[in-house]
Amino acid sequence: MKGKAIESLDGKISIRYEDIANVCMTGSIYALLQYILLMDEDTVKHRTCYMVGNAVTEDISSRLPAVHFKGKQTGTIWTPSRWFYKLYLRMIRDNRFPFLKSAKIYGLDLGFIGPLIGKQDYSLLSDGPLCMSQNMQADSPEYLKQVKKQTTFWGHLEGLLYGDVAIRTWGNNDQCKEFYMTEVNKSVAFKDKPVHIKSLQQMWDESTPSKRDFIRYVFDVSDSDIELLSSRKIIFLTQPMIDDRILTENEYVSVLKDIFSHYDLSQVLLKLHPRDTFDYKRYFPQVAIYDKTVNMQLLVLMGTNVERAVTICSTSINSFPESVEADWYGVEGNPKLKSFFGKPVPNRKFNQI
């Protein structure tokens, strides 16, 4: 292992294996932002290997100091290509990524990340505001799905092939030693493990000017972006309803038409979810769209003049200060949305529409 190094995309050596202290594994830009804010600047730039998924776009990953692995989408959860891809990662992990045995692992444990974690201990980062409260309660659809999977033949097989962390995700296993949340969460997965809570705002306030500049560089946030976000009074936070196969296109368009009927669309700007590829302009040409893969939370930290935030049930609405009106449409009127999301509610003052 000594002497080997990770090369940046332009071929320059960015970090040697023996210098890797941490590995940040994430398919979420929220967790990536949290990690960068959480760690000191030297660790972020010179002591961390990043292993990221598709939601961390090339625009972002190319600006990170050391990306040693870029996960890929290989189909839905039950397609053979996805199973073989995870098995492939399990087989190559120890030889290709020997530093995983000694470095401290921070990140998420979903998708391709489980086989890469293997039997190593790790610390779970946040997948978004209130992610554990929403997904890992005893009656949450995600938690119930996980419990059921552990009793099935395919669940047992996946556990044998990829390891326990591949089927007991969201830190609900013995390998997850601690949790890093950006606000108070409640979860059956916490048990008696340490839960560290520090808001993005607090970490941003504590960051040096050079670290803030580095974050703006990584996520490619410019002054013109902030101007665009402040140019319209209403922001709608989208969710990947079609990409995640929650709703059909017709169903989603029907939901959107109902929501948008309450607003002047010339004042509406859509903030696209990183995984949302739906063509909104096809149906709603009047709206403006911000499609950069940037956390809404980071944009709020940098300052916007939005007066009203609107969403179906995106927890990103919690990122806005109380001075911003929050319109929450929720999932109660749609059985598909309710089945997928459970009963989410914002952790702030809001208007139930």
JSON list of C-alpha atoms in Angstrom, two decimals, residues 143-307:
[
{"chain": "A", "resi": 143, "resn": "TYR", "atom": "CA", "xyz": [-37.85, 0.51, 8.45]},
{"chain": "A", "resi": 144, "resn": "LEU", "atom": "CA", "xyz": [-40.68, -2.00, 7.98]},
{"chain": "A", "resi": 145, "resn": "LYS", "atom": "CA", "xyz": [-39.33, -2.85, 4.53]},
{"chain": "A", "resi": 146, "resn": "GLN", "atom": "CA", "xyz": [-35.90, -3.45, 6.04]},
{"chain": "A", "resi": 147, "resn": "VAL", "atom": "CA", "xyz": [-37.27, -5.69, 8.80]},
{"chain": "A", "resi": 148, "resn": "LYS", "atom": "CA", "xyz": [-39.27, -7.73, 6.29]},
{"chain": "A", "resi": 149, "resn": "LYS", "atom": "CA", "xyz": [-36.28, -8.09, 3.96]},
{"chain": "A", "resi": 150, "resn": "GLN", "atom": "CA", "xyz": [-34.21, -9.70, 6.72]},
{"chain": "A", "resi": 151, "resn": "THR", "atom": "CA", "xyz": [-36.69, -12.60, 6.92]},
{"chain": "A", "resi": 152, "resn": "THR", "atom": "CA", "xyz": [-36.82, -13.37, 3.19]},
{"chain": "A", "resi": 153, "resn": "PHE", "atom": "CA", "xyz": [-34.69, -15.76, 1.18]},
{"chain": "A", "resi": 154, "resn": "TRP", "atom": "CA", "xyz": [-33.35, -12.92, -0.96]},
{"chain": "A", "resi": 155, "resn": "GLY", "atom": "CA", "xyz": [-32.56, -10.88, 2.12]},
{"chain": "A", "resi": 156, "resn": "HIS", "atom": "CA", "xyz": [-30.59, -13.76, 3.66]},
{"chain": "A", "resi": 157, "resn": "LEU", "atom": "CA", "xyz": [-28.77, -14.26, 0.36]},
{"chain": "A", "resi": 158, "resn": "GLU", "atom": "CA", "xyz": [-27.89, -10.59, 0.06]},
{"chain": "A", "resi": 159, "resn": "GLY", "atom": "CA", "xyz": [-26.59, -10.61, 3.62]},
{"chain": "A", "resi": 160, "resn": "LEU", "atom": "CA", "xyz": [-24.37, -13.61, 2.87]},
{"chain": "A", "resi": 161, "resn": "LEU", "atom": "CA", "xyz": [-23.07, -12.07, -0.36]},
{"chain": "A", "resi": 162, "resn": "TYR", "atom": "CA", "xyz": [-22.50, -8.48, 0.68]},
{"chain": "A", "resi": 163, "resn": "GLY", "atom": "CA", "xyz": [-22.53, -8.40, 4.47]},
{"chain": "A", "resi": 164, "resn": "ASP", "atom": "CA", "xyz": [-24.99, -7.39, 7.18]},
{"chain": "A", "resi": 165, "resn": "VAL", "atom": "CA", "xyz": [-24.70, -3.68, 6.46]},
{"chain": "A", "resi": 166, "resn": "ALA", "atom": "CA", "xyz": [-26.12, -4.28, 2.98]},
{"chain": "A", "resi": 167, "resn": "ILE", "atom": "CA", "xyz": [-29.51, -5.31, 4.37]},
{"chain": "A", "resi": 168, "resn": "ARG", "atom": "CA", "xyz": [-29.58, -3.46, 7.71]},
{"chain": "A", "resi": 169, "resn": "THR", "atom": "CA", "xyz": [-29.02, 0.05, 6.44]},
{"chain": "A", "resi": 170, "resn": "TRP", "atom": "CA", "xyz": [-29.43, 3.54, 7.95]},
{"chain": "A", "resi": 171, "resn": "GLY", "atom": "CA", "xyz": [-27.00, 2.57, 10.71]},
{"chain": "A", "resi": 172, "resn": "ASN", "atom": "CA", "xyz": [-29.28, -0.19, 11.97]},
{"chain": "A", "resi": 173, "resn": "ASN", "atom": "CA", "xyz": [-26.44, -2.64, 12.54]},
{"chain": "A", "resi": 174, "resn": "ASP", "atom": "CA", "xyz": [-23.52, -3.32, 14.89]},
{"chain": "A", "resi": 175, "resn": "GLN", "atom": "CA", "xyz": [-20.91, -1.84, 12.53]},
{"chain": "A", "resi": 176, "resn": "CYS", "atom": "CA", "xyz": [-22.34, 1.68, 12.73]},
{"chain": "A", "resi": 177, "resn": "LYS", "atom": "CA", "xyz": [-20.71, 3.12, 15.85]},
{"chain": "A", "resi": 178, "resn": "GLU", "atom": "CA", "xyz": [-22.06, 6.67, 15.88]},
{"chain": "A", "resi": 179, "resn": "PHE", "atom": "CA", "xyz": [-24.41, 9.07, 14.11]},
{"chain": "A", "resi": 180, "resn": "TYR", "atom": "CA", "xyz": [-23.81, 12.63, 12.91]},
{"chain": "A", "resi": 181, "resn": "MET", "atom": "CA", "xyz": [-27.08, 14.54, 12.51]},
{"chain": "A", "resi": 182, "resn": "THR", "atom": "CA", "xyz": [-27.73, 18.17, 11.60]},
{"chain": "A", "resi": 183, "resn": "GLU", "atom": "CA", "xyz": [-30.73, 18.46, 13.92]},
{"chain": "A", "resi": 184, "resn": "VAL", "atom": "CA", "xyz": [-32.45, 16.41, 16.63]},
{"chain": "A", "resi": 185, "resn": "ASN", "atom": "CA", "xyz": [-33.79, 13.12, 15.24]},
{"chain": "A", "resi": 186, "resn": "LYS", "atom": "CA", "xyz": [-35.53, 10.17, 16.85]},
{"chain": "A", "resi": 187, "resn": "SER", "atom": "CA", "xyz": [-34.92, 6.62, 15.66]},
{"chain": "A", "resi": 188, "resn": "VAL", "atom": "CA", "xyz": [-35.01, 3.02, 16.80]},
{"chain": "A", "resi": 189, "resn": "ALA", "atom": "CA", "xyz": [-31.61, 2.65, 15.13]},
{"chain": "A", "resi": 190, "resn": "PHE", "atom": "CA", "xyz": [-29.89, 4.98, 17.60]},
{"chain": "A", "resi": 191, "resn": "LYS", "atom": "CA", "xyz": [-30.29, 2.61, 20.56]},
{"chain": "A", "resi": 192, "resn": "ASP", "atom": "CA", "xyz": [-27.45, 3.46, 22.97]},
{"chain": "A", "resi": 193, "resn": "LYS", "atom": "CA", "xyz": [-25.02, 4.74, 20.34]},
{"chain": "A", "resi": 194, "resn": "PRO", "atom": "CA", "xyz": [-23.58, 8.29, 20.36]},
{"chain": "A", "resi": 195, "resn": "VAL", "atom": "CA", "xyz": [-25.59, 10.79, 18.33]},
{"chain": "A", "resi": 196, "resn": "HIS", "atom": "CA", "xyz": [-23.70, 14.01, 17.53]},
{"chain": "A", "resi": 197, "resn": "ILE", "atom": "CA", "xyz": [-25.85, 16.99, 16.57]},
{"chain": "A", "resi": 198, "resn": "LYS", "atom": "CA", "xyz": [-24.51, 20.08, 14.86]},
{"chain": "A", "resi": 199, "resn": "SER", "atom": "CA", "xyz": [-26.50, 22.19, 12.42]},
{"chain": "A", "resi": 200, "resn": "LEU", "atom": "CA", "xyz": [-25.23, 23.16, 9.00]},
{"chain": "A", "resi": 201, "resn": "GLN", "atom": "CA", "xyz": [-25.69, 26.80, 10.01]},
{"chain": "A", "resi": 202, "resn": "GLN", "atom": "CA", "xyz": [-23.49, 26.37, 13.08]},
{"chain": "A", "resi": 203, "resn": "MET", "atom": "CA", "xyz": [-20.77, 24.60, 11.09]},
{"chain": "A", "resi": 204, "resn": "TRP", "atom": "CA", "xyz": [-20.97, 27.24, 8.34]},
{"chain": "A", "resi": 205, "resn": "ASP", "atom": "CA", "xyz": [-20.63, 30.03, 10.91]},
{"chain": "A", "resi": 206, "resn": "GLU", "atom": "CA", "xyz": [-17.56, 28.28, 12.36]},
{"chain": "A", "resi": 207, "resn": "SER", "atom": "CA", "xyz": [-15.91, 27.80, 8.95]},
{"chain": "A", "resi": 208, "resn": "THR", "atom": "CA", "xyz": [-12.99, 29.94, 7.86]},
{"chain": "A", "resi": 209, "resn": "PRO", "atom": "CA", "xyz": [-13.36, 32.16, 4.77]},
{"chain": "A", "resi": 210, "resn": "SER", "atom": "CA", "xyz": [-11.03, 29.84, 2.83]},
{"chain": "A", "resi": 211, "resn": "LYS", "atom": "CA", "xyz": [-13.14, 26.81, 3.74]},
{"chain": "A", "resi": 212, "resn": "ARG", "atom": "CA", "xyz": [-16.31, 28.61, 2.63]},
{"chain": "A", "resi": 213, "resn": "ASP", "atom": "CA", "xyz": [-14.61, 29.47, -0.65]},
{"chain": "A", "resi": 214, "resn": "PHE", "atom": "CA", "xyz": [-13.64, 25.83, -1.07]},
{"chain": "A", "resi": 215, "resn": "ILE", "atom": "CA", "xyz": [-17.26, 24.74, -0.53]},
{"chain": "A", "resi": 216, "resn": "ARG", "atom": "CA", "xyz": [-18.48, 27.28, -3.08]},
{"chain": "A", "resi": 217, "resn": "TYR", "atom": "CA", "xyz": [-15.87, 25.99, -5.50]},
{"chain": "A", "resi": 218, "resn": "VAL", "atom": "CA", "xyz": [-16.78, 22.30, -5.00]},
{"chain": "A", "resi": 219, "resn": "PHE", "atom": "CA", "xyz": [-20.51, 22.90, -5.45]},
{"chain": "A", "resi": 220, "resn": "ASP", "atom": "CA", "xyz": [-20.01, 25.59, -8.12]},
{"chain": "A", "resi": 221, "resn": "VAL", "atom": "CA", "xyz": [-22.19, 28.22, -6.49]},
{"chain": "A", "resi": 222, "resn": "SER", "atom": "CA", "xyz": [-21.76, 31.68, -7.98]},
{"chain": "A", "resi": 223, "resn": "ASP", "atom": "CA", "xyz": [-23.16, 35.10, -7.19]},
{"chain": "A", "resi": 224, "resn": "SER", "atom": "CA", "xyz": [-25.38, 34.79, -10.28]},
{"chain": "A", "resi": 225, "resn": "ASP", "atom": "CA", "xyz": [-26.91, 31.63, -8.79]},
{"chain": "A", "resi": 226, "resn": "ILE", "atom": "CA", "xyz": [-27.90, 33.53, -5.66]},
{"chain": "A", "resi": 227, "resn": "GLU", "atom": "CA", "xyz": [-29.30, 36.34, -7.83]},
{"chain": "A", "resi": 228, "resn": "LEU", "atom": "CA", "xyz": [-31.44, 33.85, -9.78]},
{"chain": "A", "resi": 229, "resn": "LEU", "atom": "CA", "xyz": [-32.75, 32.27, -6.60]},
{"chain": "A", "resi": 230, "resn": "SER", "atom": "CA", "xyz": [-33.62, 35.70, -5.25]},
{"chain": "A", "resi": 231, "resn": "SER", "atom": "CA", "xyz": [-35.27, 36.87, -8.48]},
{"chain": "A", "resi": 232, "resn": "ARG", "atom": "CA", "xyz": [-38.59, 35.10, -7.76]},
{"chain": "A", "resi": 233, "resn": "LYS", "atom": "CA", "xyz": [-40.63, 35.20, -4.60]},
{"chain": "A", "resi": 234, "resn": "ILE", "atom": "CA", "xyz": [-41.73, 31.56, -4.57]},
{"chain": "A", "resi": 235, "resn": "ILE", "atom": "CA", "xyz": [-39.52, 28.48, -4.68]},
{"chain": "A", "resi": 236, "resn": "PHE", "atom": "CA", "xyz": [-40.88, 24.98, -5.27]},
{"chain": "A", "resi": 237, "resn": "LEU", "atom": "CA", "xyz": [-38.71, 22.13, -4.00]},
{"chain": "A", "resi": 238, "resn": "THR", "atom": "CA", "xyz": [-39.07, 19.19, -6.37]},
{"chain": "A", "resi": 239, "resn": "GLN", "atom": "CA", "xyz": [-38.66, 15.49, -5.60]},
{"chain": "A", "resi": 240, "resn": "PRO", "atom": "CA", "xyz": [-37.71, 12.62, -7.95]},
{"chain": "A", "resi": 241, "resn": "MET", "atom": "CA", "xyz": [-41.22, 11.17, -7.99]},
{"chain": "A", "resi": 242, "resn": "ILE", "atom": "CA", "xyz": [-40.84, 9.62, -11.45]},
{"chain": "A", "resi": 243, "resn": "ASP", "atom": "CA", "xyz": [-37.15, 8.71, -11.20]},
{"chain": "A", "resi": 244, "resn": "ASP", "atom": "CA", "xyz": [-37.88, 6.83, -7.97]},
{"chain": "A", "resi": 245, "resn": "ARG", "atom": "CA", "xyz": [-40.97, 5.23, -9.57]},
{"chain": "A", "resi": 246, "resn": "ILE", "atom": "CA", "xyz": [-43.31, 6.59, -6.96]},
{"chain": "A", "resi": 247, "resn": "LEU", "atom": "CA", "xyz": [-45.74, 8.16, -9.44]},
{"chain": "A", "resi": 248, "resn": "THR", "atom": "CA", "xyz": [-46.33, 7.85, -13.17]},
{"chain": "A", "resi": 249, "resn": "GLU", "atom": "CA", "xyz": [-45.75, 10.90, -15.33]},
{"chain": "A", "resi": 250, "resn": "ASN", "atom": "CA", "xyz": [-49.49, 11.57, -15.68]},
{"chain": "A", "resi": 251, "resn": "GLU", "atom": "CA", "xyz": [-50.02, 11.21, -11.94]},
{"chain": "A", "resi": 252, "resn": "TYR", "atom": "CA", "xyz": [-47.17, 13.57, -11.14]},
{"chain": "A", "resi": 253, "resn": "VAL", "atom": "CA", "xyz": [-48.32, 16.18, -13.67]},
{"chain": "A", "resi": 254, "resn": "SER", "atom": "CA", "xyz": [-51.82, 16.04, -12.16]},
{"chain": "A", "resi": 255, "resn": "VAL", "atom": "CA", "xyz": [-50.41, 16.65, -8.66]},
{"chain": "A", "resi": 256, "resn": "LEU", "atom": "CA", "xyz": [-48.27, 19.54, -9.91]},
{"chain": "A", "resi": 257, "resn": "LYS", "atom": "CA", "xyz": [-51.15, 21.19, -11.80]},
{"chain": "A", "resi": 258, "resn": "ASP", "atom": "CA", "xyz": [-53.21, 21.18, -8.63]},
{"chain": "A", "resi": 259, "resn": "ILE", "atom": "CA", "xyz": [-50.38, 22.71, -6.60]},
{"chain": "A", "resi": 260, "resn": "PHE", "atom": "CA", "xyz": [-49.35, 25.31, -9.18]},
{"chain": "A", "resi": 261, "resn": "SER", "atom": "CA", "xyz": [-52.96, 26.49, -9.59]},
{"chain": "A", "resi": 262, "resn": "HIS", "atom": "CA", "xyz": [-52.52, 28.32, -6.28]},
{"chain": "A", "resi": 263, "resn": "TYR", "atom": "CA", "xyz": [-49.63, 30.52, -7.46]},
{"chain": "A", "resi": 264, "resn": "ASP", "atom": "CA", "xyz": [-48.60, 33.06, -10.06]},
{"chain": "A", "resi": 265, "resn": "LEU", "atom": "CA", "xyz": [-46.19, 30.91, -12.08]},
{"chain": "A", "resi": 266, "resn": "SER", "atom": "CA", "xyz": [-44.26, 33.98, -13.24]},
{"chain": "A", "resi": 267, "resn": "GLN", "atom": "CA", "xyz": [-43.07, 34.23, -9.63]},
{"chain": "A", "resi": 268, "resn": "VAL", "atom": "CA", "xyz": [-42.23, 30.53, -9.20]},
{"chain": "A", "resi": 269, "resn": "LEU", "atom": "CA", "xyz": [-38.75, 29.04, -9.41]},
{"chain": "A", "resi": 270, "resn": "LEU", "atom": "CA", "xyz": [-38.23, 25.28, -9.29]},
{"chain": "A", "resi": 271, "resn": "LYS", "atom": "CA", "xyz": [-35.24, 24.00, -7.31]},
{"chain": "A", "resi": 272, "resn": "LEU", "atom": "CA", "xyz": [-34.61, 20.57, -8.76]},
{"chain": "A", "resi": 273, "resn": "HIS", "atom": "CA", "xyz": [-33.76, 17.64, -6.52]},
{"chain": "A", "resi": 274, "resn": "PRO", "atom": "CA", "xyz": [-30.33, 16.22, -7.53]},
{"chain": "A", "resi": 275, "resn": "ARG", "atom": "CA", "xyz": [-31.93, 13.03, -8.88]},
{"chain": "A", "resi": 276, "resn": "ASP", "atom": "CA", "xyz": [-34.93, 14.67, -10.50]},
{"chain": "A", "resi": 277, "resn": "THR", "atom": "CA", "xyz": [-34.77, 14.46, -14.32]},
{"chain": "A", "resi": 278, "resn": "PHE", "atom": "CA", "xyz": [-38.42, 15.29, -15.09]},
{"chain": "A", "resi": 279, "resn": "ASP", "atom": "CA", "xyz": [-38.98, 17.81, -17.93]},
{"chain": "A", "resi": 280, "resn": "TYR", "atom": "CA", "xyz": [-40.97, 20.50, -16.10]},
{"chain": "A", "resi": 281, "resn": "LYS", "atom": "CA", "xyz": [-40.72, 23.00, -18.96]},
{"chain": "A", "resi": 282, "resn": "ARG", "atom": "CA", "xyz": [-42.76, 20.68, -21.17]},
{"chain": "A", "resi": 283, "resn": "TYR", "atom": "CA", "xyz": [-45.81, 21.19, -18.97]},
{"chain": "A", "resi": 284, "resn": "PHE", "atom": "CA", "xyz": [-45.04, 24.44, -17.16]},
{"chain": "A", "resi": 285, "resn": "PRO", "atom": "CA", "xyz": [-43.10, 26.74, -19.52]},
{"chain": "A", "resi": 286, "resn": "GLN", "atom": "CA", "xyz": [-43.72, 29.82, -17.33]},
{"chain": "A", "resi": 287, "resn": "VAL", "atom": "CA", "xyz": [-41.65, 28.63, -14.39]},
{"chain": "A", "resi": 288, "resn": "ALA", "atom": "CA", "xyz": [-37.95, 29.33, -13.96]},
{"chain": "A", "resi": 289, "resn": "ILE", "atom": "CA", "xyz": [-35.70, 26.39, -13.10]},
{"chain": "A", "resi": 290, "resn": "TYR", "atom": "CA", "xyz": [-32.53, 26.12, -11.05]},
{"chain": "A", "resi": 291, "resn": "ASP", "atom": "CA", "xyz": [-31.02, 22.80, -12.06]},
{"chain": "A", "resi": 292, "resn": "LYS", "atom": "CA", "xyz": [-27.54, 22.84, -10.58]},
{"chain": "A", "resi": 293, "resn": "THR", "atom": "CA", "xyz": [-26.82, 19.93, -8.26]},
{"chain": "A", "resi": 294, "resn": "VAL", "atom": "CA", "xyz": [-26.56, 22.06, -5.15]},
{"chain": "A", "resi": 295, "resn": "ASN", "atom": "CA", "xyz": [-28.07, 21.54, -1.70]},
{"chain": "A", "resi": 296, "resn": "MET", "atom": "CA", "xyz": [-30.90, 23.92, -0.98]},
{"chain": "A", "resi": 297, "resn": "GLN", "atom": "CA", "xyz": [-29.38, 24.10, 2.49]},
{"chain": "A", "resi": 298, "resn": "LEU", "atom": "CA", "xyz": [-26.13, 25.53, 1.13]},
{"chain": "A", "resi": 299, "resn": "LEU", "atom": "CA", "xyz": [-27.98, 28.11, -0.94]},
{"chain": "A", "resi": 300, "resn": "VAL", "atom": "CA", "xyz": [-29.89, 29.22, 2.14]},
{"chain": "A", "resi": 301, "resn": "LEU", "atom": "CA", "xyz": [-26.64, 29.46, 4.11]},
{"chain": "A", "resi": 302, "resn": "MET", "atom": "CA", "xyz": [-25.25, 31.74, 1.42]},
{"chain": "A", "resi": 303, "resn": "GLY", "atom": "CA", "xyz": [-28.37, 33.90, 1.43]},
{"chain": "A", "resi": 304, "resn": "THR", "atom": "CA", "xyz": [-31.51, 34.13, -0.73]},
{"chain": "A", "resi": 305, "resn": "ASN", "atom": "CA", "xyz": [-34.51, 36.49, -0.68]},
{"chain": "A", "resi": 306, "resn": "VAL", "atom": "CA", "xyz": [-37.23, 33.87, -1.14]},
{"chain": "A", "resi": 307, "resn": "GLU", "atom": "CA", "xyz": [-40.54, 34.80, 0.51]}
]
